[in-house]
mmCIF file of C-alpha atoms and ligand atoms in Angstrom:
data_model
loop_
_atom_site.group_PDB
_atom_site.id
_atom_site.type_symbol
_atom_site.label_atom_id
_atom_site.label_comp_id
_atom_site.label_asym_id
_atom_site.label_seq_id
_atom_site.Cartn_x
_atom_site.Cartn_y
_atom_site.Cartn_z
ATOM 1 C CA MET T 1 18.897 -6.357 9.537
ATOM 2 C CA LYS T 2 17.186 -7.789 6.153
ATOM 3 C CA LYS T 3 17.336 -5.526 3.838
ATOM 4 C CA LEU T 4 15.323 -5.488 0.576
ATOM 5 C CA LYS T 5 16.907 -5.311 -2.367
ATOM 6 C CA ILE T 6 14.941 -4.923 -5.794
ATOM 7 C CA GLY T 7 16.841 -5.665 -8.790
ATOM 8 C CA ASN T 8 19.471 -2.808 -8.160
ATOM 9 C CA ILE T 9 16.833 -0.899 -5.432
ATOM 10 C CA GLU T 10 18.141 -1.606 -2.010
ATOM 11 C CA LEU T 11 15.859 0.146 0.584
ATOM 12 C CA LYS T 12 16.867 0.479 3.729
ATOM 13 C CA ASN T 13 14.989 -2.093 5.853
ATOM 14 C CA ASN T 14 12.148 -4.887 5.010
ATOM 15 C CA ILE T 15 8.922 -3.284 5.590
ATOM 16 C CA ILE T 16 6.653 -1.363 2.902
ATOM 17 C CA LEU T 17 3.625 0.700 2.507
ATOM 18 C CA ALA T 18 0.563 -1.166 0.415
ATOM 19 C CA PRO T 19 -0.668 0.694 -2.668
ATOM 20 C CA MET T 20 -4.311 1.744 -1.396
ATOM 21 C CA ALA T 21 -6.336 4.052 -3.636
ATOM 22 C CA GLY T 22 -7.299 6.523 -2.953
ATOM 23 C CA ILE T 23 -5.678 6.192 0.656
ATOM 24 C CA THR T 24 -2.044 6.440 -0.440
ATOM 25 C CA ASP T 25 -1.716 10.210 -1.773
ATOM 26 C CA LEU T 26 1.031 11.836 -1.490
ATOM 27 C CA PRO T 27 0.546 13.588 1.690
ATOM 28 C CA LEU T 28 -0.410 9.803 3.082
ATOM 29 C CA ARG T 29 2.808 8.691 1.759
ATOM 30 C CA LEU T 30 5.203 11.571 3.116
ATOM 31 C CA LEU T 31 3.764 10.110 6.502
ATOM 32 C CA ALA T 32 5.100 6.898 6.072
ATOM 33 C CA LYS T 33 7.885 7.327 4.851
ATOM 34 C CA SER T 34 8.860 9.601 7.457
ATOM 35 C CA GLY T 35 7.523 6.852 10.754
ATOM 36 C CA GLY T 36 10.145 3.941 8.180
ATOM 37 C CA ALA T 37 8.510 3.198 5.388
ATOM 38 C CA GLY T 38 11.528 0.634 3.237
ATOM 39 C CA LEU T 39 9.758 1.841 0.299
ATOM 40 C CA VAL T 40 6.278 3.062 -0.699
ATOM 41 C CA TYR T 41 3.571 2.383 -3.781
ATOM 42 C CA THR T 42 1.114 4.418 -5.535
ATOM 43 C CA GLU T 43 -2.699 4.277 -5.634
ATOM 44 C CA MET T 44 -3.253 1.744 -8.570
ATOM 45 C CA ALA T 45 -3.156 4.354 -12.195
ATOM 46 C CA SER T 46 -5.175 2.193 -15.166
ATOM 47 C CA ALA T 47 -2.062 1.923 -18.203
ATOM 48 C CA LYS T 48 -5.440 3.036 -20.712
ATOM 49 C CA ALA T 49 -5.420 5.962 -19.129
ATOM 50 C CA LEU T 50 -1.996 7.153 -18.602
ATOM 51 C CA ILE T 51 -1.382 5.862 -21.790
ATOM 52 C CA HIS T 52 -4.408 8.600 -23.132
ATOM 53 C CA HIS T 53 -2.441 10.624 -21.560
ATOM 54 C CA ASP T 54 -5.666 11.089 -18.765
ATOM 55 C CA GLU T 55 -4.561 14.150 -16.621
ATOM 56 C CA LYS T 56 -6.114 12.724 -13.508
ATOM 57 C CA THR T 57 -4.506 9.484 -13.711
ATOM 58 C CA LYS T 58 -1.084 11.370 -14.733
ATOM 59 C CA ARG T 59 -1.886 13.184 -10.722
ATOM 60 C CA LEU T 60 -3.001 10.386 -9.044
ATOM 61 C CA LEU T 61 1.558 9.486 -9.864
ATOM 62 C CA GLU T 62 2.777 12.376 -9.022
ATOM 63 C CA ILE T 63 6.009 12.049 -7.327
ATOM 64 C CA SER T 64 7.876 13.366 -4.198
ATOM 65 C CA ASP T 65 11.555 13.349 -4.263
ATOM 66 C CA ASN T 66 11.238 13.537 -0.561
ATOM 67 C CA GLU T 67 9.198 9.872 -1.271
ATOM 68 C CA ARG T 68 12.403 7.655 -2.999
ATOM 69 C CA PRO T 69 12.437 4.986 -3.684
ATOM 70 C CA VAL T 70 8.644 4.745 -4.480
ATOM 71 C CA THR T 71 6.916 2.195 -6.945
ATOM 72 C CA VAL T 72 3.850 3.229 -9.234
ATOM 73 C CA GLN T 73 1.951 0.361 -9.275
ATOM 74 C CA ILE T 74 0.150 0.620 -13.177
ATOM 75 C CA PHE T 75 -3.202 -2.208 -14.231
ATOM 76 C CA GLY T 76 -4.108 -3.469 -17.149
ATOM 77 C CA GLY T 77 -5.041 -6.378 -19.545
ATOM 78 C CA ASP T 78 -2.791 -6.128 -22.139
ATOM 79 C CA SER T 79 0.663 -6.844 -22.831
ATOM 80 C CA TYR T 80 1.053 -3.590 -25.561
ATOM 81 C CA THR T 81 -1.090 -1.456 -23.290
ATOM 82 C CA MET T 82 0.826 -2.738 -20.288
ATOM 83 C CA ALA T 83 4.313 -2.083 -21.428
ATOM 84 C CA GLU T 84 3.768 1.765 -22.703
ATOM 85 C CA ALA T 85 2.254 2.533 -19.405
ATOM 86 C CA ALA T 86 4.724 0.764 -17.189
ATOM 87 C CA LYS T 87 7.284 4.138 -20.063
ATOM 88 C CA ILE T 88 5.087 6.153 -18.798
ATOM 89 C CA ALA T 89 5.601 5.512 -15.438
ATOM 90 C CA ARG T 90 9.254 5.613 -16.006
ATOM 91 C CA ASP T 91 9.971 9.201 -17.062
ATOM 92 C CA ILE T 92 7.184 9.804 -14.467
ATOM 93 C CA GLY T 93 10.837 9.121 -11.892
ATOM 94 C CA ALA T 94 9.258 6.180 -11.140
ATOM 95 C CA ASP T 95 11.959 3.723 -9.496
ATOM 96 C CA ILE T 96 9.594 0.923 -10.149
ATOM 97 C CA VAL T 97 6.930 0.047 -11.223
ATOM 98 C CA ASP T 98 4.119 -3.277 -10.416
ATOM 99 C CA ILE T 99 1.976 -4.503 -12.076
ATOM 100 C CA ASN T 100 -1.611 -4.920 -9.847
ATOM 101 C CA LEU T 101 -2.439 -8.459 -10.473
ATOM 102 C CA GLY T 102 -4.432 -8.147 -7.782
ATOM 103 C CA CYS T 103 -6.883 -6.681 -7.171
ATOM 104 C CA PRO T 104 -10.969 -7.689 -7.747
ATOM 105 C CA ALA T 105 -12.400 -4.446 -8.074
ATOM 106 C CA ARG T 106 -14.969 -4.282 -10.921
ATOM 107 C CA LYS T 107 -13.076 -0.817 -12.996
ATOM 108 C CA VAL T 108 -10.014 -3.761 -12.870
ATOM 109 C CA ALA T 109 -11.870 -6.476 -13.387
ATOM 110 C CA LYS T 110 -14.215 -5.081 -15.933
ATOM 111 C CA VAL T 111 -10.407 -4.323 -18.739
ATOM 112 C CA GLY T 112 -9.922 -7.892 -17.482
ATOM 113 C CA ALA T 113 -7.135 -7.014 -15.496
ATOM 114 C CA GLY T 114 -6.158 -7.450 -11.637
ATOM 115 C CA VAL T 115 -6.715 -10.676 -10.363
ATOM 116 C CA LYS T 116 -8.736 -11.538 -13.300
ATOM 117 C CA LEU T 117 -6.100 -12.021 -14.170
ATOM 118 C CA LEU T 118 -4.553 -14.729 -12.122
ATOM 119 C CA SER T 119 -6.733 -17.423 -13.863
ATOM 120 C CA ASN T 120 -4.947 -16.646 -17.724
ATOM 121 C CA LYS T 121 -1.002 -17.373 -17.123
ATOM 122 C CA ARG T 122 -0.239 -17.464 -20.587
ATOM 123 C CA LEU T 123 -1.115 -13.783 -20.704
ATOM 124 C CA VAL T 124 0.453 -13.148 -17.136
ATOM 125 C CA HIS T 125 3.738 -14.585 -18.470
ATOM 126 C CA GLU T 126 3.142 -12.319 -22.025
ATOM 127 C CA ILE T 127 1.800 -8.817 -20.156
ATOM 128 C CA LEU T 128 5.101 -9.637 -17.348
ATOM 129 C CA GLU T 129 7.353 -10.902 -20.290
ATOM 130 C CA THR T 130 6.995 -7.477 -22.217
ATOM 131 C CA VAL T 131 6.459 -4.585 -19.725
ATOM 132 C CA VAL T 132 10.412 -5.806 -18.126
ATOM 133 C CA LYS T 133 11.768 -5.957 -21.354
ATOM 134 C CA SER T 134 10.837 -2.387 -22.600
ATOM 135 C CA VAL T 135 11.821 -0.252 -19.209
ATOM 136 C CA ALA T 136 15.675 -1.241 -17.253
ATOM 137 C CA ILE T 137 13.665 -0.185 -14.278
ATOM 138 C CA PRO T 138 12.969 -3.041 -11.547
ATOM 139 C CA VAL T 139 9.297 -4.536 -12.443
ATOM 140 C CA THR T 140 7.354 -6.442 -9.797
ATOM 141 C CA ILE T 141 4.201 -7.871 -8.690
ATOM 142 C CA LYS T 142 1.660 -7.689 -6.563
ATOM 143 C CA ILE T 143 -0.779 -11.257 -6.810
ATOM 144 C CA ARG T 144 -3.107 -13.109 -4.329
ATOM 145 C CA ILE T 145 -2.329 -16.354 -2.905
ATOM 146 C CA GLY T 146 -5.367 -16.857 -4.569
ATOM 147 C CA LEU T 147 -9.433 -17.206 -6.142
ATOM 148 C CA LEU T 148 -11.378 -19.178 -3.757
ATOM 149 C CA PRO T 149 -10.017 -21.106 -0.336
ATOM 150 C CA GLY T 150 -7.766 -23.755 -0.609
ATOM 151 C CA GLN T 151 -6.450 -22.698 -4.577
ATOM 152 C CA ASN T 152 -3.189 -21.821 -3.323
ATOM 153 C CA VAL T 153 -1.896 -20.473 -6.843
ATOM 154 C CA ALA T 154 0.604 -17.796 -6.134
ATOM 155 C CA THR T 155 3.532 -20.372 -6.147
ATOM 156 C CA GLU T 156 2.646 -20.815 -10.152
ATOM 157 C CA ILE T 157 2.108 -17.483 -10.550
ATOM 158 C CA ILE T 158 5.331 -17.206 -8.817
ATOM 159 C CA LYS T 159 7.469 -19.393 -10.572
ATOM 160 C CA ILE T 160 6.330 -17.632 -13.860
ATOM 161 C CA ALA T 161 7.429 -13.650 -12.618
ATOM 162 C CA GLN T 162 11.038 -15.603 -11.648
ATOM 163 C CA ASN T 163 11.066 -17.332 -15.750
ATOM 164 C CA SER T 164 10.279 -13.276 -16.945
ATOM 165 C CA GLY T 165 12.773 -11.349 -15.114
ATOM 166 C CA ILE T 166 10.302 -10.042 -12.064
ATOM 167 C CA LYS T 167 12.000 -8.991 -9.299
ATOM 168 C CA MET T 168 9.797 -9.382 -6.808
ATOM 169 C CA VAL T 169 6.458 -11.539 -5.954
ATOM 170 C CA VAL T 170 4.544 -9.802 -3.725
ATOM 171 C CA VAL T 171 1.954 -11.540 -1.905
ATOM 172 C CA HIS T 172 -1.340 -10.665 -0.358
ATOM 173 C CA ALA T 173 -2.016 -14.005 1.428
ATOM 174 C CA ARG T 174 -5.455 -13.473 1.186
ATOM 175 C CA TYR T 175 -8.039 -14.553 -1.856
ATOM 176 C CA ALA T 176 -10.280 -13.115 -3.946
ATOM 177 C CA SER T 177 -13.010 -13.711 -2.739
ATOM 178 C CA GLN T 178 -12.193 -12.714 1.172
ATOM 179 C CA GLY T 179 -12.486 -9.295 -0.173
ATOM 180 C CA HIS T 180 -9.712 -7.532 1.888
ATOM 181 C CA PHE T 181 -11.329 -9.702 5.229
ATOM 182 C CA GLY T 182 -10.770 -12.967 7.704
ATOM 183 C CA SER T 183 -7.345 -14.012 7.782
ATOM 184 C CA PRO T 184 -4.472 -14.375 5.225
ATOM 185 C CA ASP T 185 -3.552 -18.051 4.928
ATOM 186 C CA LEU T 186 0.157 -18.522 6.720
ATOM 187 C CA GLN T 187 0.378 -21.963 5.059
ATOM 188 C CA SER T 188 -0.856 -21.614 1.840
ATOM 189 C CA PHE T 189 1.895 -18.447 1.689
ATOM 190 C CA ALA T 190 4.596 -20.260 2.867
ATOM 191 C CA ALA T 191 4.385 -22.747 0.506
ATOM 192 C CA ALA T 192 4.458 -20.732 -2.097
ATOM 193 C CA CYS T 193 7.515 -19.019 -1.473
ATOM 194 C CA PHE T 194 9.970 -21.958 -1.058
ATOM 195 C CA GLY T 195 12.485 -21.730 -2.372
ATOM 196 C CA ALA T 196 11.361 -18.728 -4.294
ATOM 197 C CA LYS T 197 14.375 -17.090 -5.715
ATOM 198 C CA ILE T 198 14.004 -13.291 -6.060
ATOM 199 C CA PRO T 199 12.606 -11.460 -2.600
ATOM 200 C CA ILE T 200 8.752 -12.696 -1.957
ATOM 201 C CA VAL T 201 6.762 -10.159 0.484
ATOM 202 C CA ALA T 202 3.895 -10.869 2.934
ATOM 203 C CA ASN T 203 0.823 -8.853 2.334
ATOM 204 C CA GLY T 204 -2.940 -8.599 4.935
ATOM 205 C CA GLY T 205 -4.029 -8.242 8.579
ATOM 206 C CA ILE T 206 -0.324 -7.209 9.195
ATOM 207 C CA VAL T 207 -0.456 -5.020 12.113
ATOM 208 C CA ASP T 208 1.273 -5.599 15.003
ATOM 209 C CA GLU T 209 4.479 -7.530 16.657
ATOM 210 C CA LYS T 210 1.775 -10.883 16.444
ATOM 211 C CA THR T 211 1.270 -10.677 12.957
ATOM 212 C CA ALA T 212 4.648 -9.313 12.049
ATOM 213 C CA THR T 213 5.963 -12.612 13.292
ATOM 214 C CA GLY T 214 3.997 -15.520 11.929
ATOM 215 C CA PHE T 215 5.073 -14.451 8.137
ATOM 216 C CA PHE T 216 8.440 -13.121 9.705
ATOM 217 C CA ASP T 217 9.462 -17.077 11.125
ATOM 218 C CA ILE T 218 8.466 -18.764 7.284
ATOM 219 C CA PRO T 219 11.959 -19.090 6.526
ATOM 220 C CA ASP T 220 11.404 -17.508 3.067
ATOM 221 C CA CYS T 221 9.590 -14.892 3.269
ATOM 222 C CA SER T 222 12.007 -11.407 2.709
ATOM 223 C CA GLY T 223 9.764 -8.751 4.229
ATOM 224 C CA ILE T 224 6.494 -6.618 5.205
ATOM 225 C CA MET T 225 3.930 -4.663 3.315
ATOM 226 C CA ILE T 226 1.620 -3.061 5.442
ATOM 227 C CA GLY T 227 -2.008 -1.109 4.890
ATOM 228 C CA ARG T 228 -4.654 -0.525 6.174
ATOM 229 C CA GLY T 229 -2.803 -1.634 9.842
ATOM 230 C CA ALA T 230 -0.758 1.714 8.891
ATOM 231 C CA ILE T 231 -2.594 4.919 8.188
ATOM 232 C CA GLY T 232 -2.577 7.457 11.187
ATOM 233 C CA ASN T 233 -0.058 4.645 12.870
ATOM 234 C CA TYR T 234 2.972 5.331 10.855
ATOM 235 C CA SER T 235 5.194 4.910 13.452
ATOM 236 C CA ILE T 236 4.766 1.241 12.965
ATOM 237 C CA PHE T 237 7.178 0.529 10.126
ATOM 238 C CA LYS T 238 10.273 1.490 12.863
ATOM 239 C CA ARG T 239 8.363 -0.115 15.982
ATOM 240 C CA LEU T 240 7.902 -3.306 13.644
ATOM 241 C CA GLU T 241 11.644 -2.822 12.379
ATOM 242 C CA LYS T 242 13.470 -2.918 15.252
ATOM 243 C CA PHE T 243 11.142 -5.960 16.785
ATOM 244 C CA LEU T 244 11.589 -8.386 13.453
ATOM 245 C CA ASN T 245 15.606 -7.200 12.842
ATOM 246 C CA TYR T 246 16.532 -6.152 16.698
ATOM 247 C CA ASP T 247 14.037 -8.213 19.465
ATOM 248 C CA GLU T 248 13.102 -4.533 20.354
ATOM 249 C CA THR T 249 9.696 -3.613 21.491
ATOM 250 C CA LEU T 250 9.184 0.020 20.911
ATOM 251 C CA PRO T 251 5.764 1.806 22.280
ATOM 252 C CA VAL T 252 2.949 1.448 19.998
ATOM 253 C CA ALA T 253 1.954 5.411 18.830
ATOM 254 C CA SER T 254 -0.110 7.443 21.702
ATOM 255 C CA LYS T 255 -3.602 8.298 20.841
ATOM 256 C CA ASN T 256 -1.117 11.682 21.470
ATOM 257 C CA GLU T 257 1.485 11.159 18.466
ATOM 258 C CA LYS T 258 -2.302 10.206 15.904
ATOM 259 C CA ILE T 259 -3.676 13.696 17.105
ATOM 260 C CA GLU T 260 -0.358 15.577 16.235
ATOM 261 C CA TRP T 261 -0.079 13.027 12.345
ATOM 262 C CA LEU T 262 -3.873 13.897 11.602
ATOM 263 C CA LYS T 263 -2.917 17.607 11.999
ATOM 264 C CA GLN T 264 -0.119 17.011 10.151
ATOM 265 C CA HIS T 265 -1.636 14.458 7.568
ATOM 266 C CA ALA T 266 -4.245 17.386 6.696
ATOM 267 C CA GLN T 267 -1.389 20.401 5.914
ATOM 268 C CA TYR T 268 0.056 18.348 3.442
ATOM 269 C CA SER T 269 -3.131 17.014 2.285
ATOM 270 C CA ILE T 270 -4.475 21.015 1.942
ATOM 271 C CA ASP T 271 -0.734 22.406 1.241
ATOM 272 C CA TYR T 272 -0.735 19.337 -2.052
ATOM 273 C CA TYR T 273 -4.652 19.865 -2.797
ATOM 274 C CA GLY T 274 -6.479 23.157 -1.399
ATOM 275 C CA LYS T 275 -7.457 24.087 0.974
ATOM 276 C CA LYS T 276 -11.353 22.656 -0.138
ATOM 277 C CA ARG T 277 -10.808 19.491 -1.247
ATOM 278 C CA GLY T 278 -8.058 18.840 1.254
ATOM 279 C CA LEU T 279 -10.406 18.334 3.597
ATOM 280 C CA VAL T 280 -12.865 16.965 2.416
ATOM 281 C CA LEU T 281 -10.616 14.182 0.697
ATOM 282 C CA MET T 282 -10.109 13.563 4.146
ATOM 283 C CA ARG T 283 -13.220 13.114 5.582
ATOM 284 C CA LYS T 284 -11.965 9.447 3.999
ATOM 285 C CA VAL T 285 -8.977 8.247 5.657
ATOM 286 C CA ALA T 286 -9.208 10.747 8.783
ATOM 287 C CA HIS T 287 -11.677 6.793 10.115
ATOM 288 C CA TYR T 288 -8.308 5.298 10.796
ATOM 289 C CA TYR T 289 -6.794 8.076 13.048
ATOM 290 C CA VAL T 290 -9.874 7.994 15.266
ATOM 291 C CA LYS T 291 -11.422 4.785 14.704
ATOM 292 C CA ASP T 292 -10.061 3.305 18.707
ATOM 293 C CA PHE T 293 -11.654 6.689 20.029
ATOM 294 C CA LEU T 294 -14.475 7.108 22.484
ATOM 295 C CA ASN T 295 -17.467 8.699 20.355
ATOM 296 C CA ALA T 296 -17.304 7.202 17.616
ATOM 297 C CA THR T 297 -20.838 7.974 15.976
ATOM 298 C CA LYS T 298 -19.914 11.853 16.598
ATOM 299 C CA ILE T 299 -16.944 11.627 15.491
ATOM 300 C CA ARG T 300 -17.386 10.039 12.627
ATOM 301 C CA CYS T 301 -20.177 12.648 11.133
ATOM 302 C CA MET T 302 -17.713 15.117 12.181
ATOM 303 C CA ILE T 303 -15.088 14.194 9.891
ATOM 304 C CA ASN T 304 -18.158 13.386 7.525
ATOM 305 C CA THR T 305 -19.145 16.255 6.954
ATOM 306 C CA MET T 306 -16.405 18.749 7.670
ATOM 307 C CA VAL T 307 -15.512 21.833 5.035
ATOM 308 C CA THR T 308 -13.630 24.093 6.902
ATOM 309 C CA LEU T 309 -10.807 25.029 8.600
ATOM 310 C CA ALA T 310 -12.748 25.557 11.426
ATOM 311 C CA ASP T 311 -14.868 22.561 11.654
ATOM 312 C CA PHE T 312 -11.140 20.537 11.133
ATOM 313 C CA SER T 313 -10.719 22.328 14.397
ATOM 314 C CA ASN T 314 -13.276 21.500 15.612
ATOM 315 C CA LEU T 315 -12.849 18.281 15.423
ATOM 316 C CA ILE T 316 -9.641 18.285 16.444
ATOM 317 C CA GLU T 317 -10.479 19.678 19.543
ATOM 318 C CA PHE T 318 -13.126 16.638 20.196
ATOM 319 C CA ILE T 319 -10.841 14.104 19.790
ATOM 320 C CA VAL T 320 -8.209 15.424 21.672
ATOM 321 C CA ASN T 321 -10.430 15.958 25.028
ATOM 322 C CA ASN T 322 -11.652 12.840 24.074
ATOM 323 C CA ALA T 323 -8.334 11.324 24.238
ATOM 324 C CA SER T 324 -8.511 13.086 27.594
ATOM 325 C CA GLN T 325 -10.279 10.901 28.750
ATOM 326 C CA GLN T 326 -9.371 7.584 28.228
ATOM 327 C CA THR T 327 -6.806 6.130 30.209
ATOM 328 C CA VAL T 328 -5.868 3.124 27.144
HETATM 329 C C1 FMN J 401 -9.226 1.384 -0.234
HETATM 330 C C2 FMN J 401 -8.087 -0.379 -0.032
HETATM 331 C C3 FMN J 401 -7.536 0.353 -1.297
HETATM 332 C C4 FMN J 401 -6.898 -0.535 -2.017
HETATM 333 N N1 FMN J 401 -5.955 -0.747 -3.178
HETATM 334 C C5 FMN J 401 -4.390 -0.448 -3.540
HETATM 335 C C6 FMN J 401 -4.258 -0.541 -5.333
HETATM 336 O O1 FMN J 401 -4.548 0.629 -5.552
HETATM 337 N N2 FMN J 401 -3.525 -1.871 -5.363
HETATM 338 C C7 FMN J 401 -3.129 -2.720 -4.452
HETATM 339 O O2 FMN J 401 -2.268 -4.004 -5.308
HETATM 340 N N3 FMN J 401 -4.518 -2.709 -3.728
HETATM 341 C C8 FMN J 401 -4.713 -2.009 -3.076
HETATM 342 N N4 FMN J 401 -4.779 -2.908 -1.979
HETATM 343 C C9 FMN J 401 -5.269 -3.810 -1.458
HETATM 344 C C10 FMN J 401 -4.018 -3.119 -0.101
HETATM 345 O O3 FMN J 401 -2.907 -2.647 -1.355
HETATM 346 C C11 FMN J 401 -3.599 -4.579 0.713
HETATM 347 O O4 FMN J 401 -3.891 -5.539 -0.572
HETATM 348 C C12 FMN J 401 -4.962 -5.522 0.877
HETATM 349 O O5 FMN J 401 -5.323 -3.674 2.682
HETATM 350 C C13 FMN J 401 -5.072 -5.497 3.090
HETATM 351 O O6 FMN J 401 -2.703 -5.395 2.960
HETATM 352 P P1 FMN J 401 -4.310 -4.780 5.188
HETATM 353 O O7 FMN J 401 -4.888 -6.179 5.536
HETATM 354 O O8 FMN J 401 -2.923 -4.608 5.675
HETATM 355 O O9 FMN J 401 -5.142 -4.436 4.730
HETATM 356 C C14 FMN J 401 -6.224 -1.478 -1.591
HETATM 357 C C15 FMN J 401 -7.012 -1.989 -0.264
HETATM 358 C C16 FMN J 401 -7.493 -1.356 0.419
HETATM 359 C C17 FMN J 401 -8.395 -1.226 1.857
#
């Protein structure tokens, strides 16, 4: 089996959970790990907030030994702040620190960070070199294939990354202008990773064997990263590992399995945040578990208003009854 090596850290496979702000908190990361993810990422954290010891930001980066190896992702627009934040991430217990060079969100762009940096290669080089020198743990980056369709910047950024001591590059193969929707550009991805000397991992639209194979068949693709396709569907990691590496096909998750994960997720969330906050935070993520269930409107409404354990039990009862009426 292909195993990814990131600096001195060898993963158990080459299938990674994507960082997702507001989603990949500790409860979800533990579920992804139990489903077979080779590596998990925290939600992105502002480097500036970290160096100002913002407690909310530090809480985002709480790590459990049960999820190791774990990457802490930071964003920022200057090399000093990023290097100081990387040291804090290391001290918090990160195994790997990742620099976000792919996020188009306004709160990230306004500090000149994320995808905004991709149009300033000199600054990218300076930030990468400074961060790599500031910590002994591996430093990785997550980028976009480009800003606008047809404008591949990844090829050049990968070269800069290699020369700066970066140990892995994840390429979200959608253009920044696409946001998180539309097809990834596999051809440009193949061109970008051709001949790379460090692992290049593919991301964007991977939800099953077919979409994973599209990337995996590219000779210099070292692994895949899954975002939304893994939420409430944690066995996807084991399934794709078996399929891509051993040509074995495992069954897709059943509705009952998804319901069990949802219950487990709510329990982890309550244990971690407390009863009320734990359930309210589940509202954002619970939708992913039930997106192919019958009576979506009613389910959505129940999720959006749940506050108490009784609300959650009613939701589970409703979707269990629903699932038993659905044949597929
Ligand atoms: C709700 C949400 C939050 C995200 N937050 C982050 C983030 O914090 N850092 C990051 O690098 N990418 C972030 N992304 C992008 C994902 O990591 C990933 O690149 C994107 O979802 C494409 O992968 P997918 O098609 O498998 O979902 C986020 C995406 C979503 C949908």
